[in-house]
Coordinates of C-alpha atoms and ligand atoms in Angstrom, one line a residue:
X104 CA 9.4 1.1 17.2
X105 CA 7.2 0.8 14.2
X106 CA 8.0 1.9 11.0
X107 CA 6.0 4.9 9.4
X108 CA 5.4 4.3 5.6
X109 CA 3.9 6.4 3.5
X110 CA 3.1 5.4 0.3
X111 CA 1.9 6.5 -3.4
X112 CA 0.0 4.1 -5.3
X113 CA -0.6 5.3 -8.8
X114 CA -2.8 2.5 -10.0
X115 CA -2.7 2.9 -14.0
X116 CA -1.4 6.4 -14.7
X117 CA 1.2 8.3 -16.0
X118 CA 3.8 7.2 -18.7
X119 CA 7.7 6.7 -18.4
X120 CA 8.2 10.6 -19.5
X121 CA 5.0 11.6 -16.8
X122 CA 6.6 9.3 -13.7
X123 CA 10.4 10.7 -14.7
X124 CA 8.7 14.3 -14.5
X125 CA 6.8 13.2 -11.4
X126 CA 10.4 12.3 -9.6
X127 CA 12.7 15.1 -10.9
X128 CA 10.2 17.6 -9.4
X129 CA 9.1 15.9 -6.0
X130 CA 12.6 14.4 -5.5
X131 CA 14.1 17.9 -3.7
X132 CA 10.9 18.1 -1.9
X133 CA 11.3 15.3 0.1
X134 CA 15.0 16.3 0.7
X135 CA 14.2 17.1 4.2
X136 CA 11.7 14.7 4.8
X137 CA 12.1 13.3 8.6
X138 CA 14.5 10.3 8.3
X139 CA 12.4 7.9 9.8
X140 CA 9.7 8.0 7.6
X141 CA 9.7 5.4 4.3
X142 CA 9.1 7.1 1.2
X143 CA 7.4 4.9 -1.8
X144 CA 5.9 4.6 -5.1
X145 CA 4.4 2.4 -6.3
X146 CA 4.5 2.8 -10.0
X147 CA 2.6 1.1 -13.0
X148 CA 5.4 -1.9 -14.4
X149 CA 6.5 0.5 -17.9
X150 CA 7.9 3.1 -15.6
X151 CA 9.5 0.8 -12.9
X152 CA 12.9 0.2 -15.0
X153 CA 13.3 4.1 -15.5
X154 CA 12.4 5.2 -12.4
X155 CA 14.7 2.5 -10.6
X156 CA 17.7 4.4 -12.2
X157 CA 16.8 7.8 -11.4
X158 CA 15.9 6.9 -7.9
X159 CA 19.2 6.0 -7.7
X160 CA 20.8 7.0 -4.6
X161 CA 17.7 8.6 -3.3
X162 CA 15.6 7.9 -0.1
X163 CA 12.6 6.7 -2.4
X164 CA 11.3 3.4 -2.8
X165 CA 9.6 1.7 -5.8
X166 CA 6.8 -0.4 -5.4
X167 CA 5.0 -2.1 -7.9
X168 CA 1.1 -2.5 -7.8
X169 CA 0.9 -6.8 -8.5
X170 CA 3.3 -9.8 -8.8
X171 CA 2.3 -13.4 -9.6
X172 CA 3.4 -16.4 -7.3
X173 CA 5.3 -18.2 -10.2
X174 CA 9.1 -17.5 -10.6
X175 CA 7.8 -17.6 -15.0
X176 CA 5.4 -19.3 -16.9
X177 CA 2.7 -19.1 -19.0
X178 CA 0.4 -16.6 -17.9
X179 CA -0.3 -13.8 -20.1
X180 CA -0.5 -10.2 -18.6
X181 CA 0.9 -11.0 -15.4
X182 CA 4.8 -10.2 -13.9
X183 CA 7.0 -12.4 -12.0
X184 CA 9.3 -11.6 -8.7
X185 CA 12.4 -11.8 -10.0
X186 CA 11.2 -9.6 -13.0
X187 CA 10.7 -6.6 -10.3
X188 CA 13.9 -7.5 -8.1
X189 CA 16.1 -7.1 -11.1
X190 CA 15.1 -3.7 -11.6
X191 CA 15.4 -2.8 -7.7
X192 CA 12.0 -2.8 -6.7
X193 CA 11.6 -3.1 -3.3
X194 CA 7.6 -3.4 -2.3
X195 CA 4.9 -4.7 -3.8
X196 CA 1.2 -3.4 -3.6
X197 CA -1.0 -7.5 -3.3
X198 CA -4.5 -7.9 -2.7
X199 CA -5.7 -3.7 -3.7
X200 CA -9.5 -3.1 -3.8
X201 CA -9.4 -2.8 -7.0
X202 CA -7.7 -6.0 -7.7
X203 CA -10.2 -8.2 -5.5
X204 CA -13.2 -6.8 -7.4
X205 CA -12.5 -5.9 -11.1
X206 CA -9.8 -8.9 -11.4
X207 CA -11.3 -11.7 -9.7
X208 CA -8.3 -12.0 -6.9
X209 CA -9.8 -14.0 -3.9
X210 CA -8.1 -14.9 -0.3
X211 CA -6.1 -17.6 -2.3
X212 CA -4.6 -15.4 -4.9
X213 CA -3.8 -13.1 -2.2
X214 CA -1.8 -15.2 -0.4
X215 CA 0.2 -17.3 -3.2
X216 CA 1.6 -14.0 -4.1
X217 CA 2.0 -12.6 -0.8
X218 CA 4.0 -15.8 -0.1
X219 CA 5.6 -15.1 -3.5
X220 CA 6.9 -11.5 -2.5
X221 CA 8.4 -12.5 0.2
X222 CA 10.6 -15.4 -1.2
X223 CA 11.2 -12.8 -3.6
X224 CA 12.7 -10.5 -0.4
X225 CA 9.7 -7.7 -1.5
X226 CA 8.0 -6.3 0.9
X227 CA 3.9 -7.2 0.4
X228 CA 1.4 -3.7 1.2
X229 CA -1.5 -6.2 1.7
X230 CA -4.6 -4.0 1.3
X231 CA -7.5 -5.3 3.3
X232 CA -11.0 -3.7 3.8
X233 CA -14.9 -3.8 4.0
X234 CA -17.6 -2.4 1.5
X235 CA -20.4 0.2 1.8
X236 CA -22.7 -2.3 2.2
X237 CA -20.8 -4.9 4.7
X238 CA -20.0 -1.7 6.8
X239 CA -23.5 -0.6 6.9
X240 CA -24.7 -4.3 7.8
X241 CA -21.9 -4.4 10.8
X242 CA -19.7 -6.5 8.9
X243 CA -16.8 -4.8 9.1
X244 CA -14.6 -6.7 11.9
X245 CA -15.5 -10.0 10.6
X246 CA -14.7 -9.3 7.1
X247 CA -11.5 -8.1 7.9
X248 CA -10.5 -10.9 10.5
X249 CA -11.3 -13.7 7.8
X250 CA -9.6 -11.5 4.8
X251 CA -6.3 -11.2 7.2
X252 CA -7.2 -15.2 8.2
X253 CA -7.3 -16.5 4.8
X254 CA -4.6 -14.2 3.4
X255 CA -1.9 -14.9 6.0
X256 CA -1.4 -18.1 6.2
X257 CA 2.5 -19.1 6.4
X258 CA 3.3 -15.5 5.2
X259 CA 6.2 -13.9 7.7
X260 CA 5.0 -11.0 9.6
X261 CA 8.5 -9.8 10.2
X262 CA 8.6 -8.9 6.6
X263 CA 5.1 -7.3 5.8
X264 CA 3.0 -4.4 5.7
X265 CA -0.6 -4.2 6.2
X266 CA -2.7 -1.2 4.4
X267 CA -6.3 -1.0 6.0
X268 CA -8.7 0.6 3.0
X269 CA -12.4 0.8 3.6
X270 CA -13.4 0.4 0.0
X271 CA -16.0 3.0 0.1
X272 CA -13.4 5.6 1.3
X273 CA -11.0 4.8 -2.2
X274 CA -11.0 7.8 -4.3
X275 CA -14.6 8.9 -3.2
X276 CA -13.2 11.7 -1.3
X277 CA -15.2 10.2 1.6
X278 CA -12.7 9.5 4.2
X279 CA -12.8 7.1 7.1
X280 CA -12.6 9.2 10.4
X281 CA -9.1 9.0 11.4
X282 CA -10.5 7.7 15.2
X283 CA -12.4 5.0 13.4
X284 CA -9.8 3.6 10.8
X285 CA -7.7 3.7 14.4
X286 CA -9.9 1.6 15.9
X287 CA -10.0 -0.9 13.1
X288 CA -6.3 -1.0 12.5
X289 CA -6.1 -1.5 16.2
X290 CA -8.5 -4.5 15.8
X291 CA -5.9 -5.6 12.7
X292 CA -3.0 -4.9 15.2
X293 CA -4.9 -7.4 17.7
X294 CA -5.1 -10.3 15.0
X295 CA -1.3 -9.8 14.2
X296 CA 1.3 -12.2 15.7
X297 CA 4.0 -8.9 15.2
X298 CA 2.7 -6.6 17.1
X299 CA 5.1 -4.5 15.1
X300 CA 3.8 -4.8 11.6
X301 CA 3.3 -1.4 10.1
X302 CA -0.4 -0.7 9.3
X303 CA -1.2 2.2 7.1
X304 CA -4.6 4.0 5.9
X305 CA -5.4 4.4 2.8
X306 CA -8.6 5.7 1.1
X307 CA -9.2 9.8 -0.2
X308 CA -5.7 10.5 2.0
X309 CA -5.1 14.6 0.8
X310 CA -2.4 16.8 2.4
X311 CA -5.2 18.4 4.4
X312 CA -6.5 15.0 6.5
X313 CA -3.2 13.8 7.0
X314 CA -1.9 15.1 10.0
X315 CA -5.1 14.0 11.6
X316 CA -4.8 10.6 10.5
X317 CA -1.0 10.5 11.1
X318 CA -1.8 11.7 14.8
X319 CA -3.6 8.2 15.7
X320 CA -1.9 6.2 17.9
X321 CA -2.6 2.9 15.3
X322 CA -1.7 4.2 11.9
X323 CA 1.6 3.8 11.1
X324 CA 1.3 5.8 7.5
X325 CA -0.7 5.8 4.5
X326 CA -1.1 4.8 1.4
X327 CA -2.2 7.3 -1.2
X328 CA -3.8 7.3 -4.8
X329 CA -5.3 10.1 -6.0
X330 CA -3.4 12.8 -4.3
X331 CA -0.1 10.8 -5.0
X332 CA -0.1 11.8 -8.5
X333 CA 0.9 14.9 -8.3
X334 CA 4.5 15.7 -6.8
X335 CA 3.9 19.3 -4.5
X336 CA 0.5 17.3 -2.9
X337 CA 2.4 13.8 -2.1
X338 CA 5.0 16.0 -0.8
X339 CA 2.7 17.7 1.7
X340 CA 1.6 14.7 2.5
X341 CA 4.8 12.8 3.1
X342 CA 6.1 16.1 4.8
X343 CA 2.9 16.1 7.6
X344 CA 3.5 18.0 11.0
Ligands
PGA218 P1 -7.3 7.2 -3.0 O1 -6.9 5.7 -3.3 O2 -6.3 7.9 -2.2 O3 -7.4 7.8 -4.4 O4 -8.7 7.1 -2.3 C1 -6.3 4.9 -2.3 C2 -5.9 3.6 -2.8 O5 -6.7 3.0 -3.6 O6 -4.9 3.0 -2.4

């Protein structure tokens, strides 16, 4: 059986005093939420220590949105593993979008710190997906076979999720049709030694496309920006039919 994850990824919002008002209100909503599914957020580093305590003894996860392959050293701006384990974060968001083309990560970076989660005992969301422009040239299933080529390498699938985001789908409120992100997280599936690795969508995910998406035999959960930010939304969503 796969797991079904659904995740929040706040990118760079909200303060400590914000995310602590985020959980107090969305932590009874979720009360209820079916057991199987994984409930995470993946919050910016400030908030992580704060949240980890009053997540306490909940079903939510924290997640944190980077993580550099070094254990310390000096490289200004970044955050080490054991940095995010001591504070009881569990997943960790490597290789985002957003990350590959404001920040200069490449396939390399990618995979140092996916390798560097996992020694870490994180679990790495490993974002992979095509542009406006390589979809509309019919690049789409090679860019993603040589992202997840170059990116896996020696990294344990038994201890990984994969999030498929079509980067022209990432907060334009353009989303993917759920039958074709199905298809390409299918084609993902096919690549994958584990056949059980869970592979979400993400990319403009609102409470009302989610049960369609969730309804695909692929897609194993999502993983949600914008509408994550607001606690009675990412409930809906976690809370789908
Ligand atoms: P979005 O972002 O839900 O706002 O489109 C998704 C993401 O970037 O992970």
């Amino acid at each position: 059986m796969r797991k079904i994850i659904i995740a929040g990824n706040w990118k760079m919002y909200k303060t400590q005093a914000e995310a602590l008002e985020f959980v107090q209100t969305f932590k009874s909503k979720v009360d209820n939420t079916n057991e199987s599914r994984e409930i995470v957020l993946c919050a910016p580093f400030t908030t992580l220590g704060a949240m980890s305590k009053n997540l306490h003894g909940s079903r939510i996860r924290l997640g944190a949105q980077n993580i550099h392959w070094e254990d310390a050293g000096a490289y200004t701006g970044e955050i080490a593993g054991p940095m995010l384990t001591e504070i009881g974060v569990n997943y960790v968001i490597i290789g985002h979008s957003e990350r590959r083309q404001y920040f200069g990560e490449t396939d390399e970076t990618v995979n140092l710190r996916l390798l560097a989660a996992q020694k870490h005992g994180l679990i790495p969301i490993l974002c992979v997906g095509e542009s406006k422009s390589q979809r509309d040239a019919g690049e789409t299933e090679k860019i993603i076979i040589n992202q997840l080529k170059r990116d896996l390498v020696d990294v344990d699938q038994n201890n990984l999720v994969i999030a498929y985001e079509p980067i022209w789908a990432i907060g334009t409120g353009d989303t993917c049709e759920s039958t074709e992100a199905n298809r390409v997280i299918g084609l993902i599936r096919e690549q994958l030694t584990n056949k059980n690795v869970p592979i979400q969508y993400g990319g403009s995910v609102k409470p009302n496309n989610i049960d369609e998406i969730m309804k695909q035999s692929e897609i194993d959960g999502a993983l949600v920006g914008g509408a994550s930010l607001d606690p009675a939304d990412f409930a809906s969503i976690v809370n789908y039919q």
